[in-house]
Amino acid sequence: MAWKLRDLSLLLLVSVFFLPSPISSQKHHPRRRRHPLDSLSESELSHVQTLIKSKYPTSSHNLTFHYVGVDEPDKATILSSWLSKPGATDLPPPRRALVHVRVNCRSRELVVELRPTRSIVSDKVHDGDGYPILTLEEQAAAGQKTVNYPPFMASIRKRGLDISQVVCSTSSVGWFGEKKSRRVIRVVCFYRNGTVNVYMRPIEGITVVFDLDEMKITKYKDWDTVPLPKAEGTEYQAAKQAPPFGPHPGGVTVVQSDGPGFRVDDGTVRWANWKFHLSFDVRAGPIISLASIYDVEKQKYRQVMYKGHVSELFVPYMDTTEEWYFRSFFDLGEFGFGLCAIEMEPLADCPANAVFMDHYYAAQDGNPTKISNVFCIFERQAGNILWRHTETLIPGQTIREVRAEISLVVRMIATVGNYDYVIDWEFKPCGSIKIEVGLTGILEVKGSSYQHVNDIETAERYPQGTLLAENSIAIFHDHFLTYRLDLDVDGQPNSFVKSKLQRRPVDPPTASPRKSFWSVVSETAKTESDARILIGSDPVELLMLNPNKRTRVGNPAGYRLMPGATVAPPLLWEDDYPQIRGAFTNNHVWVTPYNKSEKWAGGVFVDQSRGDDTLAVWSSRNREIENRDIVLWVTVGFHHVPYQEDFPIMPTISGGFELRPANFFERNPVLKAKKPAVHWPNCTFNLKP
């Protein structure tokens, strides 16, 4: 892992100091022992490649790498030996990697020990349903082989198109009740002549099925000729735009004169009253671990979250025709969020005061591959207020106290085909963790013969998309992001509590001129079935509490889940094949007992899976969850009805949720927060005393 500070423009100098804590006074220490949750380094990935290739030489085996990640030590080991004494010099736990490979057309799961020995300690064949993550290299090869396939070239000529302007992408095929025996994908192609916005010019009417083990086309059919959407109006590059131009806001830059107000030591981030570990995973992207917050009154760090990350992203499309019905994507399990992470652009993807981090992943041949600027970390001052009050009741005085809110943001952007997902973890000094995803990029568009909405209304009883331009229909679809949040609120034994806001009549009626009020009735979930929640039906407070830790007045220490405005429920029937695989979205909230192996909501091997290894299946065991080490699963859902404003590229829409302290502190933890020292160069203020 490498990190670097980009050059800064000195327009606005902001120095931020929050609550006094040991962080602000600590000096830089020499490198300690490697953190057991650190991402795999370049050299470690090389060792993994060497060990596996020595067992399965490529000269005699067809070997491809699909996932290489940290096989983390047991949670108890980390909490007892690392979290309690991070600077200790005793023997660290073994350093291991979890590896998914294909060897001679079979999926294998291996555990490779990198320290203290260098050896393969486990190697087993996956004989169940589903296949590992698709590699970038095999997808690119499938597209190129399709372009060079003579029947396809003939189909392109028949349409009067130039084959040199054709580009192809891949689509997972899903599962629809059939027996799967081969790793296959669909290949979909686009015409780029006149625009770089290739997704707006799909070539319809051609079926291409590609076998990834044999690396050849196994099914080809040219069954229809559909009008190609025009290139006009689809370009989004700034250099290609012509007047009149859109809004041009003034320049705003936030820069910190003394560098960032946080510190990164071997993956551990320290900022204000927060401390957490940040790592990269080729499937999940950013993983936040060991998040704790400094309690000024107790003079110690208190645990909040052991581990949090996106677990799966389910994107089903609503077109049921032959060339579209299979488009129900599981972006983490099929394509890899980290694998699809892009190098972020300074001053655009992240502000001028951002620090960037690089990471490595294993390519298809096992070689370590660097993604530069895959994470950025920055302090955000968006003009929000941390807390304030103006007191006018005291005669002759006006008392005003205001504190500006400054937060810390960890960001990654994954470009999965046509969509760009902006993943933010925002830490606030008040103790909140705000988790947000932004959706932007290009819509998935279907070519058609329709020129006007009247054509659709005449031909289709139930339209399955929006006509954006002539011959271009953006298909209705969903985005469901499920997060796995292993909260340890002030320790491991936690409970999940539903506090329902219930309307009550005044009893007896003569007791008050009022007729009604509402009160809170709390219910502790005993088992997994008690904790399944579809948000929106009734007003409710959802809390993760530590019943063993209480405030001075007796309230259990807790954190509450505050859902955002976007909490769409699934609309597909539960027995529809995509929804069987995506059954983890049937509820917005699940709670399960901690289990190291239950990490991916859609299962370990997702491509062409049958939905028999999902969060919904694990939870059907209905295990006990009261006062135990438990995991919270939260789904952020978007029903996306496209509009013309989403054409030709979509302005970002965002959704998410917040984890906020609930009787975790004795009082407002930022009551004594200091005002940030702000210098505004070349500005004159007319300030009243």
Coordinates of N, CA, C and O in Angstrom, one line a residue, residues 444-502:
E444 N -28.1 1.7 -19.4 CA -28.2 0.6 -20.3 C -29.3 0.8 -21.3 O -30.5 0.9 -20.9
V445 N -29.0 1.0 -22.5 CA -30.0 1.4 -23.5 C -30.2 0.2 -24.5 O -29.3 -0.5 -24.9
K446 N -31.5 0.1 -24.9 CA -31.9 -0.9 -25.9 C -32.3 -0.2 -27.2 O -33.0 0.8 -27.2
G447 N -31.7 -0.6 -28.3 CA -32.1 -0.1 -29.6 C -33.5 -0.6 -30.0 O -33.9 -1.7 -29.7
S448 N -34.3 0.3 -30.7 CA -35.6 0.0 -31.0 C -36.1 0.8 -32.3 O -35.4 1.7 -32.7
S449 N -37.2 0.4 -32.7 CA -37.8 1.1 -33.9 C -38.6 2.3 -33.5 O -39.1 3.1 -34.4
Y450 N -38.8 2.5 -32.2 CA -39.7 3.6 -31.7 C -39.0 5.0 -31.9 O -37.9 5.2 -31.6
Q451 N -39.8 5.9 -32.4 CA -39.4 7.3 -32.6 C -40.0 8.3 -31.6 O -39.5 9.4 -31.4
H452 N -41.2 7.9 -31.1 CA -42.0 8.8 -30.2 C -42.7 7.9 -29.2 O -43.0 6.7 -29.4
V453 N -43.0 8.5 -28.0 CA -43.7 7.8 -27.0 C -45.0 7.2 -27.4 O -45.5 6.2 -26.9
N454 N -45.6 7.9 -28.4 CA -46.9 7.4 -28.9 C -46.7 6.0 -29.5 O -47.6 5.1 -29.5
D455 N -45.5 5.7 -30.1 CA -45.3 4.4 -30.7 C -45.3 3.3 -29.6 O -45.8 2.2 -29.9
I456 N -44.7 3.6 -28.5 CA -44.6 2.6 -27.4 C -46.0 2.4 -26.9 O -46.4 1.3 -26.6
E457 N -46.8 3.5 -26.6 CA -48.1 3.3 -26.0 C -49.0 2.6 -26.9 O -49.9 1.8 -26.5
T458 N -48.8 2.6 -28.2 CA -49.6 1.9 -29.2 C -49.2 0.4 -29.2 O -50.1 -0.5 -29.3
A459 N -47.9 0.1 -29.1 CA -47.4 -1.2 -29.3 C -47.3 -2.0 -28.1 O -47.4 -3.3 -28.1
E460 N -47.1 -1.4 -26.9 CA -46.8 -2.2 -25.7 C -47.8 -1.8 -24.6 O -48.0 -0.6 -24.3
R461 N -48.4 -2.8 -24.0 CA -49.4 -2.6 -22.9 C -48.6 -2.2 -21.6 O -49.1 -1.3 -20.9
Y462 N -47.5 -2.8 -21.4 CA -46.7 -2.5 -20.2 C -45.3 -2.2 -20.7 O -44.4 -3.1 -20.8
P463 N -45.0 -0.9 -20.9 CA -43.6 -0.5 -21.4 C -42.6 -1.0 -20.3 O -42.8 -1.0 -19.1
Q464 N -41.4 -1.3 -20.8 CA -40.3 -1.8 -19.9 C -39.1 -0.8 -19.9 O -38.1 -1.2 -19.4
G465 N -39.4 0.4 -20.4 CA -38.3 1.4 -20.4 C -38.8 2.8 -20.8 O -40.0 2.9 -21.1
T466 N -37.9 3.7 -20.8 CA -38.2 5.1 -21.2 C -37.5 5.5 -22.5 O -36.3 5.2 -22.7
L467 N -38.3 6.1 -23.4 CA -37.7 6.5 -24.7 C -36.9 7.8 -24.4 O -37.5 8.8 -24.1
L468 N -35.6 7.7 -24.6 CA -34.7 8.9 -24.3 C -34.5 9.7 -25.5 O -34.4 10.9 -25.5
A469 N -34.4 9.0 -26.7 CA -34.2 9.7 -28.0 C -34.7 8.7 -29.0 O -35.1 7.6 -28.7
E470 N -34.7 9.2 -30.3 CA -35.2 8.3 -31.3 C -34.4 7.0 -31.3 O -33.2 7.0 -31.3
N471 N -35.1 5.8 -31.3 CA -34.6 4.5 -31.3 C -33.8 4.1 -30.1 O -33.1 3.1 -30.1
S472 N -33.9 4.8 -29.0 CA -33.2 4.6 -27.8 C -34.1 4.4 -26.6 O -34.7 5.4 -26.1
I473 N -34.2 3.2 -26.0 CA -35.0 3.0 -24.8 C -34.1 2.6 -23.6 O -33.3 1.7 -23.7
A474 N -34.2 3.4 -22.6 CA -33.5 3.0 -21.3 C -34.3 2.1 -20.5 O -35.4 2.5 -20.1
I475 N -33.9 0.9 -20.2 CA -34.7 -0.1 -19.6 C -34.8 0.2 -18.1 O -33.9 0.5 -17.4
F476 N -36.0 0.0 -17.5 CA -36.2 0.1 -16.1 C -35.4 -1.0 -15.4 O -35.2 -2.1 -15.9
H477 N -34.9 -0.6 -14.2 CA -34.0 -1.5 -13.5 C -33.9 -1.1 -12.0 O -34.4 -0.1 -11.6
D478 N -33.2 -2.0 -11.3 CA -33.0 -1.7 -9.9 C -31.5 -1.7 -9.5 O -30.7 -2.4 -10.3
H479 N -31.2 -1.1 -8.4 CA -29.8 -1.2 -7.8 C -30.1 -1.5 -6.3 O -30.7 -0.7 -5.6
F480 N -29.6 -2.7 -5.9 CA -29.6 -3.0 -4.5 C -28.2 -3.3 -4.0 O -27.6 -4.3 -4.4
L481 N -27.7 -2.4 -3.1 CA -26.4 -2.6 -2.5 C -26.6 -3.1 -1.0 O -27.3 -2.5 -0.2
T482 N -26.1 -4.3 -0.8 CA -26.2 -4.9 0.6 C -24.8 -4.7 1.3 O -23.8 -5.2 0.8
Y483 N -24.8 -4.1 2.4 CA -23.6 -3.9 3.2 C -23.6 -4.9 4.4 O -24.6 -5.2 5.0
R484 N -22.4 -5.4 4.6 CA -22.2 -6.3 5.8 C -21.5 -5.4 6.9 O -20.4 -4.9 6.6
L485 N -22.1 -5.3 8.0 CA -21.6 -4.4 9.1 C -21.5 -5.2 10.4 O -22.5 -5.5 11.1
D486 N -20.3 -5.6 10.7 CA -20.0 -6.4 11.9 C -19.8 -5.3 13.0 O -18.7 -5.0 13.3
L487 N -20.9 -4.9 13.6 CA -20.8 -3.9 14.7 C -20.5 -4.6 16.0 O -21.1 -5.6 16.3
D488 N -19.5 -4.0 16.7 CA -19.2 -4.4 18.1 C -19.4 -3.1 18.9 O -18.4 -2.4 19.2
V489 N -20.6 -2.8 19.3 CA -20.9 -1.6 20.0 C -20.4 -1.7 21.4 O -21.0 -2.4 22.2
D490 N -19.3 -1.1 21.7 CA -18.6 -1.1 23.0 C -18.3 -2.5 23.5 O -18.4 -2.8 24.7
G491 N -18.0 -3.4 22.5 CA -17.7 -4.8 22.8 C -18.5 -5.7 21.9 O -19.4 -5.3 21.2
Q492 N -18.2 -7.0 22.0 CA -18.8 -7.9 21.1 C -20.3 -8.3 21.4 O -21.1 -8.4 20.5
P493 N -20.7 -8.6 22.6 CA -22.1 -9.1 22.8 C -23.0 -7.9 22.6 O -23.0 -6.9 23.3
N494 N -23.8 -8.0 21.6 CA -24.8 -7.0 21.2 C -26.2 -7.6 21.0 O -26.3 -8.8 20.9
S495 N -27.2 -6.7 21.0 CA -28.5 -7.1 20.7 C -29.1 -6.2 19.7 O -28.7 -5.0 19.7
F496 N -30.1 -6.7 19.0 CA -30.8 -5.8 18.0 C -32.2 -5.5 18.6 O -32.9 -6.4 18.9
V497 N -32.5 -4.2 18.6 CA -33.7 -3.8 19.3 C -34.6 -3.0 18.3 O -34.0 -2.1 17.6
K498 N -35.8 -3.3 18.2 CA -36.8 -2.6 17.4 C -37.6 -1.7 18.4 O -38.4 -2.3 19.2
S499 N -37.5 -0.4 18.3 CA -38.3 0.5 19.1 C -39.4 1.1 18.3 O -39.2 2.0 17.5
K500 N -40.6 0.6 18.4 CA -41.7 1.0 17.6 C -42.4 2.2 18.2 O -42.6 2.3 19.4
L501 N -42.7 3.2 17.4 CA -43.4 4.4 17.8 C -44.9 4.1 17.6 O -45.4 4.1 16.5
Q502 N -45.6 3.9 18.7 CA -47.0 3.5 18.7 C -47.9 4.6 19.2 O -47.6 5.2 20.2

